[in-house]
Short mmCIF file of C-alpha atoms in Angstrom, two decimals:
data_model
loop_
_atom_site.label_atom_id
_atom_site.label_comp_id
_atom_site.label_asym_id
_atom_site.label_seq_id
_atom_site.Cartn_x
_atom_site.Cartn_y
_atom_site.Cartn_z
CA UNK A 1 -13.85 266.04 294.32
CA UNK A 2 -14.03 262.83 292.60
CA UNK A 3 -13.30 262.72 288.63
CA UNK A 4 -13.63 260.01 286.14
CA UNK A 5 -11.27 260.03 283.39
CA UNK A 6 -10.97 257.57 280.33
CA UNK A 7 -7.63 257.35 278.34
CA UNK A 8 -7.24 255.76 275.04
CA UNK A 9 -4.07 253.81 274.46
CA UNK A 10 -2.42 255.36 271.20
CA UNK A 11 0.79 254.16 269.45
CA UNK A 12 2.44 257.87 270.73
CA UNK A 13 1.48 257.57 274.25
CA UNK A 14 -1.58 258.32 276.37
CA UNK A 15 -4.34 260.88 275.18
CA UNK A 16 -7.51 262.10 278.00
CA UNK A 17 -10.67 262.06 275.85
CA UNK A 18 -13.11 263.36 278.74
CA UNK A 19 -14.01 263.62 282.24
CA UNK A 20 -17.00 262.82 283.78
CA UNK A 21 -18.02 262.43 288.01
CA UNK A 22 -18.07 259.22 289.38
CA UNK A 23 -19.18 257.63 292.73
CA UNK A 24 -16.53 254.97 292.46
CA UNK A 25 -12.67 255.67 293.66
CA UNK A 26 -11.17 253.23 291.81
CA UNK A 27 -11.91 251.18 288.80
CA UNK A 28 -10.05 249.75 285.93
CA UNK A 29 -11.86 247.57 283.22
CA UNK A 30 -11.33 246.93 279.39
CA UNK A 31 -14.26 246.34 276.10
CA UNK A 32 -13.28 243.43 274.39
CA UNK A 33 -15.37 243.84 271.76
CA UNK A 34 -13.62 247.51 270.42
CA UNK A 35 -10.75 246.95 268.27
CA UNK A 36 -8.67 248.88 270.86
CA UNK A 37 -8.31 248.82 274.65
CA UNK A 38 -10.15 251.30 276.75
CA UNK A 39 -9.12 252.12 280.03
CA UNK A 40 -11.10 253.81 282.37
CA UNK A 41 -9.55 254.92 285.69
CA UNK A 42 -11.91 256.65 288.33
CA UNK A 43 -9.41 258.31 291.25
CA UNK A 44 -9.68 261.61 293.32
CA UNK A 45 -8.03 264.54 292.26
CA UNK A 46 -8.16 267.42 293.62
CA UNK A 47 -6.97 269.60 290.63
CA UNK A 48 -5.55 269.63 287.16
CA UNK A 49 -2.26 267.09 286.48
CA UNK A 50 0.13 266.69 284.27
CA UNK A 51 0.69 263.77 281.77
CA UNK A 52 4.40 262.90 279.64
CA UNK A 53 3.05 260.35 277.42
CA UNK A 54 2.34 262.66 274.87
CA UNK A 55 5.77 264.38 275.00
CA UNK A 56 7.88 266.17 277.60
CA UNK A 57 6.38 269.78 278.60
CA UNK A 58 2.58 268.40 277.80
CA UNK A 59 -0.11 269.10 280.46
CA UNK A 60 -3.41 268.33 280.67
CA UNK A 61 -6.50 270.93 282.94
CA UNK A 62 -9.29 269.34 284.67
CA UNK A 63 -11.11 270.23 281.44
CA UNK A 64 -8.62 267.46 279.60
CA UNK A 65 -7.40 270.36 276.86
CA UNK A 66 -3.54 269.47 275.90
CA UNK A 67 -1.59 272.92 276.93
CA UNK A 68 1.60 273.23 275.55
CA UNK A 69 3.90 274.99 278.76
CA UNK A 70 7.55 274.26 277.11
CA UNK A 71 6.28 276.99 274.30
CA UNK A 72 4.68 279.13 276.55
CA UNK A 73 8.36 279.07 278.85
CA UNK A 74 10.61 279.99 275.43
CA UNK A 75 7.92 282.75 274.76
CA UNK A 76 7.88 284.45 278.02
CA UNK A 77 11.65 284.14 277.98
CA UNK A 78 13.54 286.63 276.18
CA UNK A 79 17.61 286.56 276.05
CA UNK A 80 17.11 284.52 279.15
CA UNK A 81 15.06 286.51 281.09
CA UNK A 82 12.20 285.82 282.17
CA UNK A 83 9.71 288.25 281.26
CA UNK A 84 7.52 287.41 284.02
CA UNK A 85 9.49 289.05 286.42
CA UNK A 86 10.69 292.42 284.90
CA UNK A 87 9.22 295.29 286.93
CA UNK A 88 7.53 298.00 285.16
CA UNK A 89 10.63 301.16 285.11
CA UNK A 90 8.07 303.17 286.70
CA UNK A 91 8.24 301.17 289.89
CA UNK A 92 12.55 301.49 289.79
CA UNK A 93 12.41 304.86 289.30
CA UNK A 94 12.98 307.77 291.88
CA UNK A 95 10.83 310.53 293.32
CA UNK A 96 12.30 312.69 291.13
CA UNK A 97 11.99 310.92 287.50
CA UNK A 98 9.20 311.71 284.89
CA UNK A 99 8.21 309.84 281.69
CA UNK A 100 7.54 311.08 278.58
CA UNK A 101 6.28 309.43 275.52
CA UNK A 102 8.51 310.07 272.24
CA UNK A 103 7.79 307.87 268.83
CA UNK A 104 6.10 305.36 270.83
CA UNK A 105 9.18 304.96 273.65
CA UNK A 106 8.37 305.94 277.05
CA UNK A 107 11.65 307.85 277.46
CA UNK A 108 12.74 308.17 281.78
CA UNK A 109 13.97 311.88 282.01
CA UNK A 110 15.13 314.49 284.67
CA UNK A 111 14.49 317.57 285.21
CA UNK A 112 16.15 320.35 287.73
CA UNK A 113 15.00 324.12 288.09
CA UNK A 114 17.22 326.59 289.24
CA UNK A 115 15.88 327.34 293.19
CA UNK A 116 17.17 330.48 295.36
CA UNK A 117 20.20 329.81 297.82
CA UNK A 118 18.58 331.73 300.47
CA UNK A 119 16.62 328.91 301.55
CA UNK A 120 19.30 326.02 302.05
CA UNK A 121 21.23 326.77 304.62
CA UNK A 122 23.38 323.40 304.62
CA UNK A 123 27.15 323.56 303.68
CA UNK A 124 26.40 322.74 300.30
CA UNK A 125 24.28 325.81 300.03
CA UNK A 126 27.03 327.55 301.84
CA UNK A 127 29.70 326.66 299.06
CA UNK A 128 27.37 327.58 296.09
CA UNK A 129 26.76 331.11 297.72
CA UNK A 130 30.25 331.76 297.43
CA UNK A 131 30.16 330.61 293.68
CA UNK A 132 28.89 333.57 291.43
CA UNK A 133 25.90 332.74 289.29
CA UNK A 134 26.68 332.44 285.62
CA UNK A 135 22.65 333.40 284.63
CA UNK A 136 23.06 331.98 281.31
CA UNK A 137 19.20 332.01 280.55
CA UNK A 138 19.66 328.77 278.46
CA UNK A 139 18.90 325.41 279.65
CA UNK A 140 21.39 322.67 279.61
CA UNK A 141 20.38 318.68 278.32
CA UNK A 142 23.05 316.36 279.62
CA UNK A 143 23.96 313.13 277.30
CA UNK A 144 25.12 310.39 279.29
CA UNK A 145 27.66 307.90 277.60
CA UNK A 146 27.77 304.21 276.60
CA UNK A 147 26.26 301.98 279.20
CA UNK A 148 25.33 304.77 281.61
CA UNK A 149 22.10 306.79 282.20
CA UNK A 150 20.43 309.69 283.94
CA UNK A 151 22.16 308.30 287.29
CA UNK A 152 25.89 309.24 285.86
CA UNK A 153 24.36 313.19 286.53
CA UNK A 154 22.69 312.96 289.49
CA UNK A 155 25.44 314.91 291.36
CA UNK A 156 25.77 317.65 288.83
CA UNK A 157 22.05 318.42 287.93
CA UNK A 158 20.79 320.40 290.68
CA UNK A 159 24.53 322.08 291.01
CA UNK A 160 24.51 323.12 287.34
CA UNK A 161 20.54 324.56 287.72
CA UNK A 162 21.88 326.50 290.54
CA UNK A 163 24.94 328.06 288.91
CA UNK A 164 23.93 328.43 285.67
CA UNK A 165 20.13 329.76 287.10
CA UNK A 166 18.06 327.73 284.53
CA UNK A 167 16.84 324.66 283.81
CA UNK A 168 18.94 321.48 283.27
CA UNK A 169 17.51 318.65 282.05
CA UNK A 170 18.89 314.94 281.65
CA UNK A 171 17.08 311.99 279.94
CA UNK A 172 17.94 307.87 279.12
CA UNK A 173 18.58 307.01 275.99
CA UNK A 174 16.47 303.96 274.41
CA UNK A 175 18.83 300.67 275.51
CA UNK A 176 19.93 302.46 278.48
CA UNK A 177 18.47 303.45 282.02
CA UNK A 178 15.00 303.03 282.67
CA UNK A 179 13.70 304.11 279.30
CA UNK A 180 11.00 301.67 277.71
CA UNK A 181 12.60 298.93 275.29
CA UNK A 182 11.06 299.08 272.08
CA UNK A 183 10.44 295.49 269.90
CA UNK A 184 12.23 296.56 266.21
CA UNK A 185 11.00 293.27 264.91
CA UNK A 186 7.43 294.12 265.50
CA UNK A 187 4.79 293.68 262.36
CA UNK A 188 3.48 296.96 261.87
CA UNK A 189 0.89 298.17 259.89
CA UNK A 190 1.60 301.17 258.27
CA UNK A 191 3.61 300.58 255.03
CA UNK A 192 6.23 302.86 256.35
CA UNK A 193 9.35 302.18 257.62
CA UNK A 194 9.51 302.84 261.33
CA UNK A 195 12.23 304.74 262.93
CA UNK A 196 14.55 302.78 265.11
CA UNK A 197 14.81 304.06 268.80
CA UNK A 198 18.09 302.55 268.90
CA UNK A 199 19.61 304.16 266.01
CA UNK A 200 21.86 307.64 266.34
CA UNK A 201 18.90 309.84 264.41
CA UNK A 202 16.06 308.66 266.80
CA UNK A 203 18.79 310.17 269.66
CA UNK A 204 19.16 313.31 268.33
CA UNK A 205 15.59 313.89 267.49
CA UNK A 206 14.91 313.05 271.07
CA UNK A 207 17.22 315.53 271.87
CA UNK A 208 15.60 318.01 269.62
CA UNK A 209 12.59 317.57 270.72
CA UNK A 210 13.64 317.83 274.99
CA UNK A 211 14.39 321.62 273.53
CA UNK A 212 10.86 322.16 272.50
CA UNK A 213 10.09 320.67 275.79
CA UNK A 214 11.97 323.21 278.06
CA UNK A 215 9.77 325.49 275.73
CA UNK A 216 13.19 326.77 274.66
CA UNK A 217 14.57 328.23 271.48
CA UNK A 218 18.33 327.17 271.87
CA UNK A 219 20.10 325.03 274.51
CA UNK A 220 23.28 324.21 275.47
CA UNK A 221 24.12 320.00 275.14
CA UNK A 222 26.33 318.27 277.27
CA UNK A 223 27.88 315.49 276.07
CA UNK A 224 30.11 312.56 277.88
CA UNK A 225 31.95 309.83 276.12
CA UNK A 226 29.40 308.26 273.54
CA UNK A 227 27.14 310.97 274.22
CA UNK A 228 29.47 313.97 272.85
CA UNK A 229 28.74 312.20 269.20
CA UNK A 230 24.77 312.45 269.83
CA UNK A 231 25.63 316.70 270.58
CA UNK A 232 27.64 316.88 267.31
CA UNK A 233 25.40 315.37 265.24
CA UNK A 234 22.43 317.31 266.50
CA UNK A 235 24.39 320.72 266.21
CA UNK A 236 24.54 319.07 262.49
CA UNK A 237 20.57 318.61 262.38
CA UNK A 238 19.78 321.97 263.66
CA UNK A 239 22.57 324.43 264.42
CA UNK A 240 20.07 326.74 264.78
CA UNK A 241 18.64 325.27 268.16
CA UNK A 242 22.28 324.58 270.29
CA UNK A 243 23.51 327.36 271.54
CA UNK A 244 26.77 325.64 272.57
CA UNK A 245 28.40 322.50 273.08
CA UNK A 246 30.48 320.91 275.97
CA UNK A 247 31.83 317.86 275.23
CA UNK A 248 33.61 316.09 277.99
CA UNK A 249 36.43 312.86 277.17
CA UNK A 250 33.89 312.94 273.95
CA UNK A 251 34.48 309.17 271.92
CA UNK A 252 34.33 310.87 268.84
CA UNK A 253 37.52 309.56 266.05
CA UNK A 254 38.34 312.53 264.07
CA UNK A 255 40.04 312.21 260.35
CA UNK A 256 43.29 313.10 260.06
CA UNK A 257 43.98 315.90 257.99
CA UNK A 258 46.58 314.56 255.83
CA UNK A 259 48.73 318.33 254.39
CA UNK A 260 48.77 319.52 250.66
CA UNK A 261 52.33 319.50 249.01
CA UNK A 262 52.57 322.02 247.22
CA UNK A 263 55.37 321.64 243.68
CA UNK A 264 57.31 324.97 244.14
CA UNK A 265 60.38 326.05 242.82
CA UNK A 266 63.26 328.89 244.38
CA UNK A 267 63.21 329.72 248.11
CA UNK A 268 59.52 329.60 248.44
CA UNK A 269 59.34 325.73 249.41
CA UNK A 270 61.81 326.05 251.38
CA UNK A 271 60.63 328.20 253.74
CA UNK A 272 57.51 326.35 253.64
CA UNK A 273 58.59 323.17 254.52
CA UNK A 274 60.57 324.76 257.82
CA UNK A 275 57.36 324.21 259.91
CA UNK A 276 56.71 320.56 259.06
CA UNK A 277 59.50 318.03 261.05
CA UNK A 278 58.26 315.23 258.19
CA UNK A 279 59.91 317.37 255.37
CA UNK A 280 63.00 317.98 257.73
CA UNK A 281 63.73 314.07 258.43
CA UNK A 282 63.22 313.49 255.07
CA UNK A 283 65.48 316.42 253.61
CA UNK A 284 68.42 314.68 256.14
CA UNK A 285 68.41 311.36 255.07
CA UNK A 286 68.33 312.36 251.30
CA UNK A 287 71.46 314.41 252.41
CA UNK A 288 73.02 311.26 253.91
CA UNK A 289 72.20 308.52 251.62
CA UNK A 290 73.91 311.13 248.87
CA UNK A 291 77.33 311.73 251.22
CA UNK A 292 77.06 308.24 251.27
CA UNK A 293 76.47 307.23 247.62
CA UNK A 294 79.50 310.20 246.29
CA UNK A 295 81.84 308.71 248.96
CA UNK A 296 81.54 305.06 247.69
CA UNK A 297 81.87 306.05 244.09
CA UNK A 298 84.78 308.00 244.85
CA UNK A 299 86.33 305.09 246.78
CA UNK A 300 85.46 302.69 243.78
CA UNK A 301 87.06 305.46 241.48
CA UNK A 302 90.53 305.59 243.90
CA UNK A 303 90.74 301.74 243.45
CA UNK A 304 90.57 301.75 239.57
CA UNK A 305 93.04 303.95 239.10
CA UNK A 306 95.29 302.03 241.92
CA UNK A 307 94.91 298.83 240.12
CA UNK A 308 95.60 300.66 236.73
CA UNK A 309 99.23 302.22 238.24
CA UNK A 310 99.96 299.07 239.34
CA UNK A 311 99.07 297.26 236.08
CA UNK A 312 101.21 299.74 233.99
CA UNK A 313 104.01 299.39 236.59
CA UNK A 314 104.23 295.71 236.29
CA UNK A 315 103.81 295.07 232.76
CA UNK A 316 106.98 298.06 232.40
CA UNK A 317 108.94 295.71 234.44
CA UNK A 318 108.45 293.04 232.45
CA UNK A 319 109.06 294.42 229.12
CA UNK A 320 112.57 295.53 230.78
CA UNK A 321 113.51 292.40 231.85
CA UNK A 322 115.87 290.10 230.16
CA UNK A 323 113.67 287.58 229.82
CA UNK A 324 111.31 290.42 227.81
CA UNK A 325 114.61 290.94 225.22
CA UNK A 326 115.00 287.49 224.23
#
């Protein structure tokens, strides 16, 4: 295919202005009568190319339209990842995962149902026949910790649906796993404020709402680590709905309870500051620091009244002396 192009010599570089065919291969000629130079360059192509007079990441189509690539690379890379190449989660996930949408997140959960023993006859099956069934008739949502995900339970699910003989149920929190990330900065058009899926109350209504999902009235969380904190604060939300709470190495910093002291007078405080060693350390060194206080003063006391003997002593010498009497 054989193109014609004409340029047009500009004090920033070189700008196309159109294409057209041409019979000839090559041709370069200039109008002297224009106030500018026109060059016209006929050459075979055989698709779009790429100019840098008009600026580095510039490139031109066949149709001679000025396309912008360096802004289209920053846009499609986010954090320094290309966005081209993430996979959807769907395609990463296993045989076993489902997806749910929650608030707008596509949220990658797992579920296990309790299945009779009679049927696997491996050793695994063997050991859990031995194990009595706990039949709690609640189902079970396991909270995975900081940085971890569904996969952190994937040796415990179908072991806990089998004990416990009901359902048990594990899902990714937004930031984590294979659950869909969610663009906080997006304009939205609602004058609302939108809940942030990365935030600790869009956690526990997820959780909340995984109970409605097991069509359940109460369920039992199980937190790990980070995870323990999202079981708290939904027993907060609705105590109603967990039935109880297993929290395992839970990263949760308590308050110290700091105690009361309590002004009495007689025996009574006393005998209630037996039970606290603070009280006890501090009783001893008031005890020592007044031994040690009474003994110096005594000391100092013994030393005045040396000095004072020995004044009176010397000045009775004196006074006896002969050189006192004349």
């Amino acid at each position: 295919m054989v193109f014609r192009y004409q340029f047009q010599q500009m004090p920033n570089g070189i700008a196309i202005s159109r294409n057209t065919r041409s019979r000839q291969p090559y041709k370069v000629f200039s109008h002297p009568s224009s106030g500018h130079r026109n060059l016209t360059l006929a050459t075979t192509v055989p698709h779009a190319f790429s100019l840098s007079g008009s600026g580095a990441g510039a490139q031109y189509s066949s149709a001679g339209e000025l396309v912008d690539t360096g802004r289209n690379e920053r846009k499609k890379r986010i954090a320094g990842v290309d966005q081209d190449e993430l996979l959807d989660p769907k395609q990463l996930a296993d045989p076993d995962s489902c997806f749910c949408e929650f608030q707008g997140v596509e949220i990658h959960h797992k579920l296990y149902e309790p299945e009779s023993r009679s049927s696997d006859n491996s050793l695994y099956g063997q050991h859990e026949a031995q194990t009595p069934s706990l039949e709690l008739g609640l189902p079970m949502i396991l909270l995975h910790g900081f940085g971890a995900s569904v996969f952190s339970w994937n040796k415990v699910m179908k072991r806990l649906a089998s004990l416990t003989g009901s359902k048990v149920l594990a899902f990714d929190r937004p930031a984590f796993g294979l659950t869909s990330r969610h663009n906080t900065f997006e304009t939205q058009s609602s004058d609302a404020i939108p809940l942030n899926p990365y935030s600790m109350a869009f956690s526990v209504l997820a959780t909340l709402y995984f109970i409605d999902f097991l069509a359940a009235q109460k369920a039992i969380l199980v937190g790990h680590s980070a995870g323990s904190l999202v079981a708290v604060e939904a027993y907060f939300e609705a105590p109603e709905r967990i039935a109880a709470l297993i929290l395992v190495a839970p990263a949760i910093l308590a308050p110290r309870a700091i105690p009361k002291v309590v002004d009495t007078k007689g025996d009574g405080s006393d005998s209630n500051d037996q039970g606290k060693p603070q009280f006890k350390l501090f009783k001893i060194l008031h005890k020592f620091i007044k031994y040690v206080t009474q003994s110096i003063i005594q000391m100092m006391k013994r030393m005045v009244d040396m000095l004072n003997s020995l004044y009176k002593k010397a000045l009775l010498s004196v006074l006896r002396s002969a050189f006192a009497v004349m």
